[in-house]
Every structure is written in structure tokens, then in C-alpha cells.
């Protein structure tokens, strides 16, 4: 099977590519880049991409798939469908399932379930057994089974000693410890501590709860030489500390979730449980600090922290509702609207944060535009104006605060593993 | 003139005119409460559900009495006697209650924002009887009523709320209501019990109780939650009493004629000494009487809307 993608705006910053070109793909492999002759196009199905961006497939390194344990909320299959719909060809899934991803068997199970999907799934193993923070997980076994990092996400690694051990041990495989930065003793509130929490009478989570773990982890990364990745960074202080640590050459990287650069704590007014997440929505100052940190490279990548919850779980009193929102199908639109069109990031920077850097952090090969390479790409129409409609989500869960939000820019297609989804239609290529 | 809202969820968004209307209406009902037959037929045929997810005998009895004095049919629904303990969701409980054709719900709940959520789930008028550490509007209204009754006005009266401000719905509602009506509001307590951003609400902060006494006309003393906070936000009850307890000695030392309110129930010897609790400065029992009148006013004003 042969397809031709005509009029692509190819973007691959690692190869310094940002040019108008055409791609010829046969059996999932790129066989020609550039001008395509009549001979090339013979027997090829031709798609005119009308100058849409074509980049290495986007990768979301922070997704909760809920399988095993809560298949009513999301499965490997529906999570991958959601990722593909959102413009991703690869995801890393977090280990806070039931049971946790703390054994080679469960890691293999996830890999097995995902093997035929267009979207590649890379499990993040639990850093400690049962995510309890007591003993480190069998990291070598997990690594050999396919784990690309370790995390106790949902919580930070419990104490400094376990963190030290985790970093020393994981450094042997050169994979990062991915940290949900929140001091346990300050956790448990329902929203960011500030004027809004006082007005709403909601138990507060102080931003210093995040900052304390960020600085602990930076110091420990420096001390052990291990790699720390700060998940869903949300505070101004954390950004500043990561910036300084990077300048010192400490091996720390960071991600931000779209809600933390688009929404503030004010959104919680009205007690909509889809505005409840952890870390919580912060202040305007923090949002601006996230934009600044995206711009200057302090933040390496954008990740959704896709956290599906059933309607029944979210339809309740705010304080009792679980944290988290789904994000796979809204994040590219949000990033294009809020970062690209508002000139916070160039398109090359956007591709770095969505396709290049997350793979670098997890030591996953980065797709290139080269003859002989497997086609693994995302097609983006930067100018399509659309409105988020949760009823159209491929995800099993609909818990999004962005329903009905107008966005400019959308992922219209993905190609990977010999499969293509264009405008919602799946095709073997 | 009707109230501008169908519900009483909190005083943050309640306009001055509405607060005045409630307080003025309460005056009328207070007269009713002094008659030999303390009952009016105003809400005959209306059904009010007292939905209490938290145990609060005082508030519930006050509402019940107010409902009976207005001739409404009152139904009590509290956690211990309901199916909540069997795991029914809040939403299902509300759907069930609404199916019984009710007109008003008085709700007390441990989670902030629940009364607002209730307005999205059913058509009845909702009265917040305390939600988490958010608001307790009828308590603040009765406090304001009591101050006005005693001092003749609320405008430019200096009111200091003393105690655990960070975990008090009474404090927050009082701050909103008093600010709206034009009083000067301050808070006093240990720093651990005062929200970080309290100044953004336009209130002054005292950490020293003697200064607070000297600079204010009214002290509203909050109950210290013995079971909850001792050891967490202050070292011992003794130390709290030494630092913030209101005693005759302290009042004499500051040589001040000051009005003392307490929403009850009181912890004698903790936030207030026995002699002050029974003394000439306080109006604690008048507050209880006024509570019924204020709640009658709220029920009447909402219940007679169409
Ligand atoms: Zn997390
Ligand atoms: Zn997460």
C-alpha cells in the first residue's frame, strides 16, 4: 500500500527541517521526501494536506490508562483511541493502577494489550512496591519488561531515603524518576491556597507543598547523579528552582499540563468538580511563570496528566470528588491556541515539547523524516477553529473543564505502525 | 419588595438591600415571638426539608421552630436516619427528596459548596445552614441582627471576630455580611488560625486580644473546636485561654464597654470565662431568640416568592 502526502509543512527541529515538501510512504515506511513524480504517484493514494504542519508523532508522557483496575473509566484500547484522536502516536502510562505497575507481568500485560494499536504505549513502572514508598520495586525486571521510567504518581516518593535509593538504582538504566511533587504532610486540601480558597471555604493546598518536594528532588538528583523528572509542574517557585538547577547542570527535567498554563484558581468558583485536580489550579502569576518557563526551555515538555473519572465519581460534593481531568483530546488545541497563536512558542518549540523532548527524557527513539524511516507523524491544521465537545471524546470518560471552549488549531491526523487516522478515519497503509 | 435571589447560599453575594430586608422582616417576627400565640399562617401548605448531613442540634431546632411558627410542614432528614449511611449518593438523595414535592430545603453539610450544588439538582429554594468551612449565612444574619438591636446600627460599628477564623463558616459569613452593610471588620486569633489571604477580604488582623478589645465595639467569640484543632494549630487549651480567652479581668484591664457575642455552644474556661458568659457584656441568649426570628424572616421571604 502506498500513500502520498502532498503539500506538507514538514517540521523536525532536530533535523533543522521546517519546509514545504511531500512524503511518499509505502507499507508504513517513508520512501521519498520532496518532489514526487508521476511515476511516484502511480498506485499511490494521494492526500493534499494543504500546508498543514507535519511533525514527528506527538508523545504524551503522562497518561493514566486506568487498566488494570478501573476499566469502567478507561482501558488501554480507549486510552489509545483517545490519544490518536488527540494527535498522539505515543504515550507513557502511569503506574497508579490496581494493581500498580510494579511487576514485570503487569508491564507486559499493558504492552501486550497495546501492541496492535497505532499508538505506542510505554509503561512507567511504580518506583516502590504498591506505590507505598517502603521498598523500591524490582526496577531491573520492570525495565527489561519495557518500563521507561519510575514513579509513584498520585503521591511523591515517600521519604528522602527511598528517593535516594530509587535515584541511585534507576540511574543504572539511565531512566528518570518521575515525581508528583507534593509534600504529604501538607496535602489533602481541595484547591490552591489563596484568596479564592478563602472565599469558597475549601480546604487549601499551599503551593509550598509542591516547592518543598521539587527542591528536595533537585538536591537528591544532584547528590546521586540520578535523573529526576518533575511531573505537572504548577508553581512559579518550582519553575525558578528547576531553572537554576538546570543552569548548574543537575539532571532535572520538567513537564507542564495544559490546564496549568490556561486556567487559574478562579475557575474553581462555582465548585465544578472538573476544575478539581492535583496539583490544583494556581494563580495568574503561576500561569505566567509557566508560560515563561515554556518559553525559556525550563519546561521541557507538555503532558496532559490525562486522568479519566466516571461521571458518578465526579458528580458529587466538590470536597469529596476525585482529582483530575481528561486531557488527551484537548491539549494540542489548547497549546496551539494559547502558545502558538499567542506567540509564546514557535511551531518548532511546540514540536520539541510535544514530540522530541518527552522521548529524549524517556530514551525513546525520535522519529525522523528520512527515507527508510518508519512513518510516525502527526498532522496539524493550525488554523482550524473548533469547539470542544466532550460527547465526541474517544476517551471513556468526559471529565473536562474545557467543554464548549473555542480553540484554534487541531491535530487532524496521525500515522504510525503502518496505520493512518485522518479526520477520524482509520486506514491501513 | 422581594429578595433578589431564590436562595440563601451565603452572604458573599447577598446585596445590602437583601440583608436589610431580612433584618427588618426579622423585627416583625420578633414581635410575633413575644405574643402568647407565637404562630402565623404565612407558610401554611409549604413543605420544608431540614437536610442535615452534620449533627447540629441547635441550628436544626432553631430552623424547625421557625418553620413551625410560620405553619410550614417541616420534615427532618438527617444522616443517622437516612439512607446516606447505606451509600446512596448525594444526587440520588436529592432526587428522591424532590420527588416528594417540597418547597424549600434547609441544608447543613460538611462539604463547602454543597448548597450551590443542590440548586443545580432540584427546583426548591435552598437555605444554607452551614457548608463546610465556607458559609453559615443565617448565623451571621442573627449576629448582625443582635448587634443592630443592641447598638441601634451596624454602619461603622467595629466588630472583631475572635478564634479559629481559618476553619469557621461563621467567621466568613460575618465578614461578608458586615462588610456589605458597612461595618468595620477585624479578626483576632493565633496566626495558625487566620487564613493567609484574609487581608484581601478587607479585614484588619489582630494577634493580640487586648489590642482587639481596645479597638472594637463588638467581639464575636467563636467556639474552639475542642475535638478537632487542639494540638494542631495551638499548643494547649490552657495556652489558648491565657492568650485569647475573654475574662472579666481582661475586660476590666482594658476598661471598655464592649458587646460580646458567641454563636454557641460555649466552652466555658476556653474561649470565654464563666463570669463573662453569664455577665453583663454578653447577649448570648438573645442571639438564640433572634436566631428564630431571623430564620423565620428568611423562610418567609423565600417561601412567599413565586
Ligand atoms: Zn500526579
Ligand atoms: Zn498523574
Tab-separated table of N, CA and C in Angstrom, chain B residues 143-144 146-160 174 177-179 181-186 215-220 256-259 261:
chain	number	residue	atom	x	y	z
B	143	UNK	N	-26.372	37.288	64.094
B	143	UNK	CA	-25.355	38.062	64.804
B	143	UNK	C	-25.521	39.548	64.476
B	144	UNK	N	-25.700	39.822	63.196
B	144	UNK	CA	-25.861	41.213	62.782
B	144	UNK	C	-27.131	41.823	63.367
B	146	UNK	N	-28.551	40.974	66.115
B	146	UNK	CA	-28.366	41.171	67.555
B	146	UNK	C	-27.527	42.417	67.838
B	147	UNK	N	-26.519	42.648	67.011
B	147	UNK	CA	-25.687	43.843	67.192
B	147	UNK	C	-26.533	45.092	66.931
B	148	UNK	N	-27.308	45.036	65.847
B	148	UNK	CA	-28.122	46.199	65.487
B	148	UNK	C	-29.159	46.485	66.561
B	149	UNK	N	-29.741	45.408	67.094
B	149	UNK	CA	-30.758	45.563	68.134
B	149	UNK	C	-30.171	46.240	69.367
B	150	UNK	N	-28.931	45.886	69.668
B	150	UNK	CA	-28.301	46.380	70.897
B	150	UNK	C	-27.715	47.773	70.705
B	151	UNK	N	-27.053	47.983	69.568
B	151	UNK	CA	-26.338	49.250	69.369
B	151	UNK	C	-27.101	50.235	68.490
B	152	UNK	N	-28.189	49.779	67.883
B	152	UNK	CA	-29.005	50.674	67.084
B	152	UNK	C	-28.555	50.833	65.641
B	153	UNK	N	-27.416	50.303	65.317
B	153	UNK	CA	-26.926	50.435	63.935
B	153	UNK	C	-25.859	49.383	63.664
B	154	UNK	N	-25.499	49.252	62.408
B	154	UNK	CA	-24.399	48.358	62.034
B	154	UNK	C	-23.298	49.136	61.319
B	155	UNK	N	-23.711	50.211	60.638
B	155	UNK	CA	-22.747	51.013	59.898
B	155	UNK	C	-21.695	51.563	60.858
B	156	UNK	N	-20.456	51.494	60.429
B	156	UNK	CA	-19.245	51.935	61.147
B	156	UNK	C	-19.058	51.326	62.545
B	157	UNK	N	-19.881	50.354	62.902
B	157	UNK	CA	-19.607	49.621	64.141
B	157	UNK	C	-18.367	48.767	63.906
B	158	UNK	N	-17.489	48.729	64.927
B	158	UNK	CA	-16.264	47.938	64.786
B	158	UNK	C	-16.451	46.568	65.427
B	159	UNK	N	-16.405	45.550	64.577
B	159	UNK	CA	-16.648	44.184	65.047
B	159	UNK	C	-15.394	43.342	64.851
B	160	UNK	N	-14.986	42.671	65.908
B	160	UNK	CA	-13.838	41.769	65.790
B	160	UNK	C	-14.295	40.333	66.029
B	174	UNK	N	-19.942	36.259	58.548
B	174	UNK	CA	-19.957	37.533	59.258
B	174	UNK	C	-19.120	38.584	58.530
B	177	UNK	N	-21.097	39.674	55.359
B	177	UNK	CA	-22.304	40.426	55.673
B	177	UNK	C	-21.998	41.782	56.282
B	178	UNK	N	-21.111	41.793	57.252
B	178	UNK	CA	-20.785	43.048	57.935
B	178	UNK	C	-20.118	44.039	56.989
B	179	UNK	N	-19.228	43.530	56.136
B	179	UNK	CA	-18.574	44.413	55.159
B	179	UNK	C	-19.621	45.027	54.225
B	181	UNK	N	-22.695	45.635	54.741
B	181	UNK	CA	-23.597	46.581	55.398
B	181	UNK	C	-22.853	47.838	55.876
B	182	UNK	N	-21.515	47.772	55.844
B	182	UNK	CA	-20.752	48.979	56.173
B	182	UNK	C	-20.119	48.994	57.553
B	183	UNK	N	-20.046	47.837	58.202
B	183	UNK	CA	-19.338	47.778	59.486
B	183	UNK	C	-17.841	47.645	59.225
B	184	UNK	N	-17.048	47.915	60.266
B	184	UNK	CA	-15.601	47.692	60.143
B	184	UNK	C	-15.284	46.359	60.783
B	185	UNK	N	-14.651	45.476	60.018
B	185	UNK	CA	-14.468	44.109	60.496
B	185	UNK	C	-12.989	43.807	60.714
B	186	UNK	N	-12.720	43.168	61.840
B	186	UNK	CA	-11.365	42.670	62.071
B	186	UNK	C	-11.462	41.245	62.602
B	215	UNK	N	-9.758	48.278	70.485
B	215	UNK	CA	-10.119	48.939	69.229
B	215	UNK	C	-11.493	48.592	68.678
B	216	UNK	N	-12.263	47.807	69.412
B	216	UNK	CA	-13.538	47.377	68.839
B	216	UNK	C	-14.725	47.653	69.749
B	217	UNK	N	-15.923	47.674	69.118
B	217	UNK	CA	-17.168	47.841	69.859
B	217	UNK	C	-17.802	46.491	70.185
B	218	UNK	N	-17.499	45.519	69.343
B	218	UNK	CA	-18.134	44.212	69.488
B	218	UNK	C	-17.088	43.115	69.320
B	219	UNK	N	-17.161	42.108	70.180
B	219	UNK	CA	-16.358	40.902	69.957
B	219	UNK	C	-17.311	39.752	69.663
B	220	UNK	N	-17.066	39.058	68.555
B	220	UNK	CA	-17.836	37.849	68.277
B	220	UNK	C	-16.886	36.679	68.505
B	256	UNK	N	-13.227	48.744	79.052
B	256	UNK	CA	-14.007	49.000	77.851
B	256	UNK	C	-15.417	48.448	77.983
B	257	UNK	N	-16.394	49.225	77.546
B	257	UNK	CA	-17.735	48.693	77.450
B	257	UNK	C	-17.852	48.053	76.083
B	258	UNK	N	-17.887	46.768	76.101
B	258	UNK	CA	-17.853	46.071	74.814
B	258	UNK	C	-18.971	45.054	74.771
B	259	UNK	N	-19.508	44.845	73.572
B	259	UNK	CA	-20.591	43.889	73.413
B	259	UNK	C	-19.993	42.540	73.019
B	261	UNK	N	-20.596	38.648	71.703
B	261	UNK	CA	-21.460	37.642	71.079
B	261	UNK	C	-20.728	36.306	71.038
